[in-house]
Coordinates of C-alpha atoms and ligand atoms in Angstrom, one line a residue:
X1 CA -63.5 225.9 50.9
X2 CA -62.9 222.9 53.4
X3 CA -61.0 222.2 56.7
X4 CA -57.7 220.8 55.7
X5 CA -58.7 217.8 57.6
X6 CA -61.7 216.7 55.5
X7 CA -60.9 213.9 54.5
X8 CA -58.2 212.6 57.3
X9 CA -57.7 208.9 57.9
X10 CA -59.8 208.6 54.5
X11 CA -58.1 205.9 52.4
X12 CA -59.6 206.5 48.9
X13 CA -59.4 204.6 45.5
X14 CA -59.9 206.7 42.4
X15 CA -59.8 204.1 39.1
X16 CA -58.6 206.6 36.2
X17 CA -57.2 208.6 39.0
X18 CA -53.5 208.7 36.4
X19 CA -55.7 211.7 34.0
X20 CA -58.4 214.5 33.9
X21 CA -60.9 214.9 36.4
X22 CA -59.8 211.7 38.0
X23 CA -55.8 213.5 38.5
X24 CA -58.1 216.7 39.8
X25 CA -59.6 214.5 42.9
X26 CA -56.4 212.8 43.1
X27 CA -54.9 216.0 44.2
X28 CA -57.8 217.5 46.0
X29 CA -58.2 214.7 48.0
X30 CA -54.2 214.5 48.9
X31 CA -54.7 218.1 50.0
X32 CA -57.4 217.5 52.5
X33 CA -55.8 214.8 54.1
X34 CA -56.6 211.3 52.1
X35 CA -54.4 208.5 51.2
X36 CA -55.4 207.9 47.7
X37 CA -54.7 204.8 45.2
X38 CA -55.1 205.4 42.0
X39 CA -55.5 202.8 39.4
X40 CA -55.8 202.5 35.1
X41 CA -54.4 200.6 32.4
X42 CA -51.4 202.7 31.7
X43 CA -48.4 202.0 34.3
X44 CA -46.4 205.3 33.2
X45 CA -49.3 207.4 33.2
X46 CA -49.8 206.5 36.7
X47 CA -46.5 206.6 38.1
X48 CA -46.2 209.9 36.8
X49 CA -49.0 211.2 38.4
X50 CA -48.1 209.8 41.4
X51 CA -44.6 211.2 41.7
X52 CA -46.2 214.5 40.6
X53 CA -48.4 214.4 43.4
X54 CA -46.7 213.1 46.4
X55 CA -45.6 215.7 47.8
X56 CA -49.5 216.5 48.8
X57 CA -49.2 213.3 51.0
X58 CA -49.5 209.5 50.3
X59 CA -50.5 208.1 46.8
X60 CA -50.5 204.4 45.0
X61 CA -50.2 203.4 41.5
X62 CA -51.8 200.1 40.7
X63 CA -51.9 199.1 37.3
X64 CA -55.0 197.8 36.8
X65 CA -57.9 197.4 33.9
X66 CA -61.0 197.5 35.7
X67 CA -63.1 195.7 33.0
X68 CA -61.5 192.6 34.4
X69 CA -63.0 191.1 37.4
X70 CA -59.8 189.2 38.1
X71 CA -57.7 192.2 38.0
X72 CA -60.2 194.2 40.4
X73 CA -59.7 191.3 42.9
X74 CA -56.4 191.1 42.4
X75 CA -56.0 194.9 43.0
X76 CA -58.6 194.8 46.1
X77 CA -56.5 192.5 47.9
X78 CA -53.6 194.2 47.9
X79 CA -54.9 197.5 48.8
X80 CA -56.9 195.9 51.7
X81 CA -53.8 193.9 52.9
X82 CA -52.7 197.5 54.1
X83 CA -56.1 198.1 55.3
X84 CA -60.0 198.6 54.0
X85 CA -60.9 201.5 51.9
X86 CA -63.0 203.8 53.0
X87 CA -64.4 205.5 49.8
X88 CA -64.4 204.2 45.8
X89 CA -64.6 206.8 42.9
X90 CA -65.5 205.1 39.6
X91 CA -64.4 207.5 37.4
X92 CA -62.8 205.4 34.6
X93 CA -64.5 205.6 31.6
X94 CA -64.2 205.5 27.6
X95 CA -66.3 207.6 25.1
X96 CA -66.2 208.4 21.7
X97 CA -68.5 210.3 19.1
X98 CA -69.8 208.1 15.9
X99 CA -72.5 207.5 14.6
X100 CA -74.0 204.4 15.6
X101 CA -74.4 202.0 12.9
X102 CA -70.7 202.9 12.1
X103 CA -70.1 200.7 15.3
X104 CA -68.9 197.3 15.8
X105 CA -69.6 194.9 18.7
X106 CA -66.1 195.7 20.1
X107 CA -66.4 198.7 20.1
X108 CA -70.0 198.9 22.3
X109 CA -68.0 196.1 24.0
X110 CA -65.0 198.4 24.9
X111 CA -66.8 201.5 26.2
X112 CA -69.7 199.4 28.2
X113 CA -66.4 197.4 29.8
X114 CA -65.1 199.9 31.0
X115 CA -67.5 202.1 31.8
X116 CA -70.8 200.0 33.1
X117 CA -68.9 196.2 33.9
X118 CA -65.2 198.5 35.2
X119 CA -68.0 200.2 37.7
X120 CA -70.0 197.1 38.5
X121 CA -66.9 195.2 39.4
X122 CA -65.2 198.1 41.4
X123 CA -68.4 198.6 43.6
X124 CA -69.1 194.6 44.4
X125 CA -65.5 194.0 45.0
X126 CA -65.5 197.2 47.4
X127 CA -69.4 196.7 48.7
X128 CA -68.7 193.1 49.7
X129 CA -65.5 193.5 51.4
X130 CA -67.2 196.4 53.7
X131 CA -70.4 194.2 54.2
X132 CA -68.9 191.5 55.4
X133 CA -66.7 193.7 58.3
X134 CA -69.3 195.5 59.0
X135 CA -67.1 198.8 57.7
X136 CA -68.6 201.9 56.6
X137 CA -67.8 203.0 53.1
X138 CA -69.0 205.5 50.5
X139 CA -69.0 205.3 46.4
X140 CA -68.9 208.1 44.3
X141 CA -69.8 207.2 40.4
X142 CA -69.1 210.1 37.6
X143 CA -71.9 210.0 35.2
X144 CA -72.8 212.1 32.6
X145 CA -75.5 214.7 32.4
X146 CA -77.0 212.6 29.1
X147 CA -77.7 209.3 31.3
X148 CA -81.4 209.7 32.1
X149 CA -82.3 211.0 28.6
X150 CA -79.9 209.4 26.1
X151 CA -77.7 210.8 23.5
X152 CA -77.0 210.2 19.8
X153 CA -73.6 209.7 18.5
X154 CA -72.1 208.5 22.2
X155 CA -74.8 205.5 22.3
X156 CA -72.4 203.1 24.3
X157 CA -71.8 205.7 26.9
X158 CA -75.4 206.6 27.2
X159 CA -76.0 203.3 28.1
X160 CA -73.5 202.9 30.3
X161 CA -73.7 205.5 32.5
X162 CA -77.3 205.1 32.6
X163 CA -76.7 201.7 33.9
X164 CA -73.9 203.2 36.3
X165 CA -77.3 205.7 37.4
X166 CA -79.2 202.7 38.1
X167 CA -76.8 200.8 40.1
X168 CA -76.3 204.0 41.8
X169 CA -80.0 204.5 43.1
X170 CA -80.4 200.8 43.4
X171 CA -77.6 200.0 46.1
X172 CA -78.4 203.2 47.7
X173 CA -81.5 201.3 49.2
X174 CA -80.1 197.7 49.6
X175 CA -76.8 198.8 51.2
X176 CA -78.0 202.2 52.7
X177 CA -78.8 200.4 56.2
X178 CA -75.5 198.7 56.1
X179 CA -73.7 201.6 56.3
X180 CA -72.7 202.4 52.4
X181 CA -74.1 205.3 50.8
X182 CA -74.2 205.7 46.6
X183 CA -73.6 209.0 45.0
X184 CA -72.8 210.3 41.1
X185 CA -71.9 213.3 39.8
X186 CA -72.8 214.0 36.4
X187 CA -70.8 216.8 34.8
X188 CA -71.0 218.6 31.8
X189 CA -68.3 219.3 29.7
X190 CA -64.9 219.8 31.6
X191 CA -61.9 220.3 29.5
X192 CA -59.4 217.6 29.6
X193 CA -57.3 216.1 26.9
X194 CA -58.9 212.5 26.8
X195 CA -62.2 213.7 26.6
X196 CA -61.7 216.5 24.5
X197 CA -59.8 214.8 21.7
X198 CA -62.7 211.7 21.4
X199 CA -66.1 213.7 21.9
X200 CA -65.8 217.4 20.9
X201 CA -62.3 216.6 18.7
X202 CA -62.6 220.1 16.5
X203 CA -62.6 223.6 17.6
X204 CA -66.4 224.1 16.1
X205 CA -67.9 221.5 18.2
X206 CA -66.2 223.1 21.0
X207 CA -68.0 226.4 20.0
X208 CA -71.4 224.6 20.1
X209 CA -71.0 223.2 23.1
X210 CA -70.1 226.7 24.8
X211 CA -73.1 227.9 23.1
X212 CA -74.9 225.5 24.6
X213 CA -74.3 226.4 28.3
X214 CA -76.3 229.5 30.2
X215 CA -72.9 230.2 31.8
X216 CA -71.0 230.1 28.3
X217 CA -67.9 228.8 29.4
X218 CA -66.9 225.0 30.5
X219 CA -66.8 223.4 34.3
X220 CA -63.1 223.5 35.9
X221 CA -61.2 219.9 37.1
X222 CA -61.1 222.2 40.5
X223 CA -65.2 222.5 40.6
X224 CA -65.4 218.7 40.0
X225 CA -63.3 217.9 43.0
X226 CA -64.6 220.2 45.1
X227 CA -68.5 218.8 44.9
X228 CA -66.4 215.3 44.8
X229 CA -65.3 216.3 48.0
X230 CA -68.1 217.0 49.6
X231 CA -70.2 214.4 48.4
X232 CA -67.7 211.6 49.9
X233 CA -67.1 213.5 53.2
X234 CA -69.2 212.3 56.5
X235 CA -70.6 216.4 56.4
X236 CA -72.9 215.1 53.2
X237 CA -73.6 211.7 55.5
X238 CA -77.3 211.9 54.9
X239 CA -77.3 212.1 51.2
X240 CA -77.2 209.4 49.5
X241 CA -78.9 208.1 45.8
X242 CA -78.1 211.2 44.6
X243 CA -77.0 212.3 41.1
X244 CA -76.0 215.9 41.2
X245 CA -76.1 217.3 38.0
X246 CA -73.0 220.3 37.4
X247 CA -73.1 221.5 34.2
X248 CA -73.9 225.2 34.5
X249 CA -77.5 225.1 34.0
X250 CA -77.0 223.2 30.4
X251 CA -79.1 220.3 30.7
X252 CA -82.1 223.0 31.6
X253 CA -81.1 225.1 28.5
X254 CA -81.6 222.4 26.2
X255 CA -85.1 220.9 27.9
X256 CA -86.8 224.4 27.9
X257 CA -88.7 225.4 25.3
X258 CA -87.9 228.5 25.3
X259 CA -84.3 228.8 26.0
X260 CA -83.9 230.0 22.4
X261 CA -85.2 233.0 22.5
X262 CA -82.3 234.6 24.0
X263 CA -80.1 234.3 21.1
X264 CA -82.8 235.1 18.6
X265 CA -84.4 237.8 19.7
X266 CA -82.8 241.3 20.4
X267 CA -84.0 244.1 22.4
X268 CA -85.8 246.1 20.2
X269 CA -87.6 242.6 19.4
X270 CA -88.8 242.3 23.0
X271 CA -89.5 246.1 23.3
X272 CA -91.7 245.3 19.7
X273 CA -93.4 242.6 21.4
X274 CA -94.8 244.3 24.7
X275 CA -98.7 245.4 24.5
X276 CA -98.5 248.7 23.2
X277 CA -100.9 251.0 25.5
X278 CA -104.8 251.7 23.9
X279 CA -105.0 255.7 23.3
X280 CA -107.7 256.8 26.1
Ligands
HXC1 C1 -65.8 204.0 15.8 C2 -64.2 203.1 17.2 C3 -63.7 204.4 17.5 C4 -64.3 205.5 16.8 C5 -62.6 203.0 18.7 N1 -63.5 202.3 18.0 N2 -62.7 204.3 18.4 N3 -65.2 202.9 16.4 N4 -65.3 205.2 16.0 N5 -63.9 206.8 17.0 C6 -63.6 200.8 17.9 C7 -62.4 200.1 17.4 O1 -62.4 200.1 16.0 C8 -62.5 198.7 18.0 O2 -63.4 198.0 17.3 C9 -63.1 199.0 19.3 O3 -63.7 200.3 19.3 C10 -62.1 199.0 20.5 O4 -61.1 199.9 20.1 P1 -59.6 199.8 20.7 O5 -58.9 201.1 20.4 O6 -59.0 198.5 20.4 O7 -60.0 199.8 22.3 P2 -59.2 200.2 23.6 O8 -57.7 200.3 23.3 O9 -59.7 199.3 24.6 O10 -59.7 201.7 23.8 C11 -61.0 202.0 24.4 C12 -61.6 203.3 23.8 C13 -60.6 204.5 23.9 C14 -62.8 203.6 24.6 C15 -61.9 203.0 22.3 O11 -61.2 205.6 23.4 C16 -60.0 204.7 25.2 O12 -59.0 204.1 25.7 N6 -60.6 205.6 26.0 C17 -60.2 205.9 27.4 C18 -60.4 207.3 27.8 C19 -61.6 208.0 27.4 O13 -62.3 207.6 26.5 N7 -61.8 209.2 28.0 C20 -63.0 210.1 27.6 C21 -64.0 210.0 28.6 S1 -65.1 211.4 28.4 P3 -62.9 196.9 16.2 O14 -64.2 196.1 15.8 O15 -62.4 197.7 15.0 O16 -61.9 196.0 16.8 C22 -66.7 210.9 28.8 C23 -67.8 211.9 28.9 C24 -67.7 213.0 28.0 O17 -66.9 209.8 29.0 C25 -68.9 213.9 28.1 C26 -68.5 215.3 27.7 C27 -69.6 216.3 27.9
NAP2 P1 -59.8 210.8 30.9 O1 -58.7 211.7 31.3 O2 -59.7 210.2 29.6 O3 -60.1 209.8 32.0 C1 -60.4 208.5 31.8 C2 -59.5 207.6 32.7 O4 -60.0 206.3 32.7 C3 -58.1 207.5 32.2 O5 -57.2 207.8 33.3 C4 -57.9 206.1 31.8 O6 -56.6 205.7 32.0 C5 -58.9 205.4 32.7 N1 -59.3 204.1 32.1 C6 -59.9 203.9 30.8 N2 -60.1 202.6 30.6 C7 -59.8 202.0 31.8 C8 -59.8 200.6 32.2 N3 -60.2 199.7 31.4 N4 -59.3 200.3 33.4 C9 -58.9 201.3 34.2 N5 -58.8 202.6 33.9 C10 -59.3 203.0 32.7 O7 -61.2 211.7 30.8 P2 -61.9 212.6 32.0 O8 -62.5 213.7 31.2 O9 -61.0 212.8 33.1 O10 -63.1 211.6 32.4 C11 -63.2 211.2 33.7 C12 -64.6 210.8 34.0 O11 -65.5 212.0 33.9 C13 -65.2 209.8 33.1 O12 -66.1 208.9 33.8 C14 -66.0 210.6 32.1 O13 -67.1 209.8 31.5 C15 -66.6 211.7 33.0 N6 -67.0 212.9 32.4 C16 -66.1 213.7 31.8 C17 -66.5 214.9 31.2 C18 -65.6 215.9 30.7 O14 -66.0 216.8 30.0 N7 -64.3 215.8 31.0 C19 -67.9 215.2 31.2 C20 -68.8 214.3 31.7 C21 -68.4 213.1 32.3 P3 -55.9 204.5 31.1 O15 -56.2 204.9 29.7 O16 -54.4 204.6 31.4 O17 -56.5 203.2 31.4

């Protein structure tokens, strides 16, 4: 789908890059010619995904919780020391399904950490560094198609990654003319184990959600990183503010009306409902 060189002389950090969709870039990117660093909480995880990958080209582990700012520095510094970055996924994230009042403060705490403050401090500790060198850079955030309208029983998420949208848009205008564009994806469901297990953790809910989707099957990690691709190559320079929404036409299923109807109604039902002709 690309030239092998894409992404050449492209030094990339992907946080959550050890699992999932983040693992999927991770090795997309390697293949089009990136050096990628990867970063998360768990040292094994990453290490592993790292050996399993380099043989695609050069990959870094750091060890890192992004809800700490100190840690993000810390991380910054020694990835900068071997030169700047050119591009920043935030792709970390937590999420869970429960029903709201069930929650404690920690536990809103822990997912809008990670999800909204991990992607706040990732992007300023990026953004500033390439401001003040004048170097180009590009930041790709990965939402989730329930931002803009909210969803019950993920409510820490929802207002997370709706923040995540807004910072998105809103840097895309302050630090457009400075040379940094701002981009999200928000996909729909995508099956990997640690999102799987916490928001659709029985097989019926998986049912629903295929139910759900005009396509009636789930994204792939390979679709992800392909628009992921794109979106932080210099061939999609002039986009930028974008959320591109790749969930198979789901979102639109459930805001139409109409969308129903499909299911309910069989043919003899439509061929019931057309005018029948007035004998002449
Ligand atoms: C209610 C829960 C809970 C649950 C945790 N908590 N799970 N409350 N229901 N199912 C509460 C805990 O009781 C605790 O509060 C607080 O949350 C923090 O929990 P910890 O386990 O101590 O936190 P931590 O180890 O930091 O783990 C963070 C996490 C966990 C978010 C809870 O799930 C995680 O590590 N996730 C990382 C990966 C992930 O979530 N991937 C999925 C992304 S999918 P108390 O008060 O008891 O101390 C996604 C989009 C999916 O984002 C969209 C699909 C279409
Ligand atoms: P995943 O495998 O669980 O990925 C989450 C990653 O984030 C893990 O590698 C995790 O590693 C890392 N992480 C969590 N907390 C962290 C922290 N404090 N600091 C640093 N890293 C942290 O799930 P996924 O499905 O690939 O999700 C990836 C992204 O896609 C997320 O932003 C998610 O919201 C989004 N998304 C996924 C789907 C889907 O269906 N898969 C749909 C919509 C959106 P550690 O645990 O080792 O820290």
């Amino acid at each position: 789908m690309f030239r092998p060189d894409l992404l050449r002389n492209k030094r990339v950090l992907i946080s959550g890059g050890g699992t999932g969709l983040g693992k999927g870039m991770s090795a997309r990117f390697l293949d089009l010619g990136a050096t990628v660093y990867i970063c998360g909480r768990r040292e094994e995880v990453l290490k592993e995904t790292a050996a399993e990958l380099s043989a695609k080209g050069a990959i870094h582990a750091f060890p890192c919780d992004v809800r700490s700012l100190d840690a993000v520095e810390n991380m910054m510094e020694k990835i900068w020391s071997e030169g700047p970055l050119d591009i920043l996924v935030n792709n970390a994230a937590g999420n869970f399904i429960a029903r709201t009042e069930d929650l404690s403060p920690r536990a809103f705490e822990s997912v809008i950490g990670i999800v909204l403050m991990g992607t706040l401090h990732c992007t300023l500790a990026c953004g500033r560094r390439w401001l003040k060198s004048g170097h180009h850079g590009t930041v790709l955030s990965i939402s989730a198609t329930y931002a803009p309208v909210g969803s019950a029983y993920v409510v820490p998420s929802a207002i997370s990654k709706a923040g995540v949208e807004a910072l998105t848009r809103s840097l895309a205008v302050e630090w457009g003319n400075r040379g940094i564009r701002m981009n999200a994806i928000a996909p729909g469901p995508i099956p990997t184990q640690g999102a799987f297990s916490r928001v659709l953790p029985r097989p019926e809910l998986e049912t629903v959600a295929l139910d759900r989707n005009p396509l009636h099957r789930f994204g792939t990690v390979e679709e992800l990183a392909n628009l992921a691709a794109f979106l932080v190559s210099d061939g999609s320079g002039y986009i930028n503010g974008e959320v591109i929404r790749m969930d198979g036409g789901e979102f639109l299923q459930g805001a139409g009306e109409f969308s129903n109807l499909g299911r309910i109604l069989k043919d003899e039902d439509w061929q019931a409902l057309k005018p029948r002709k007035q004998p002449s």
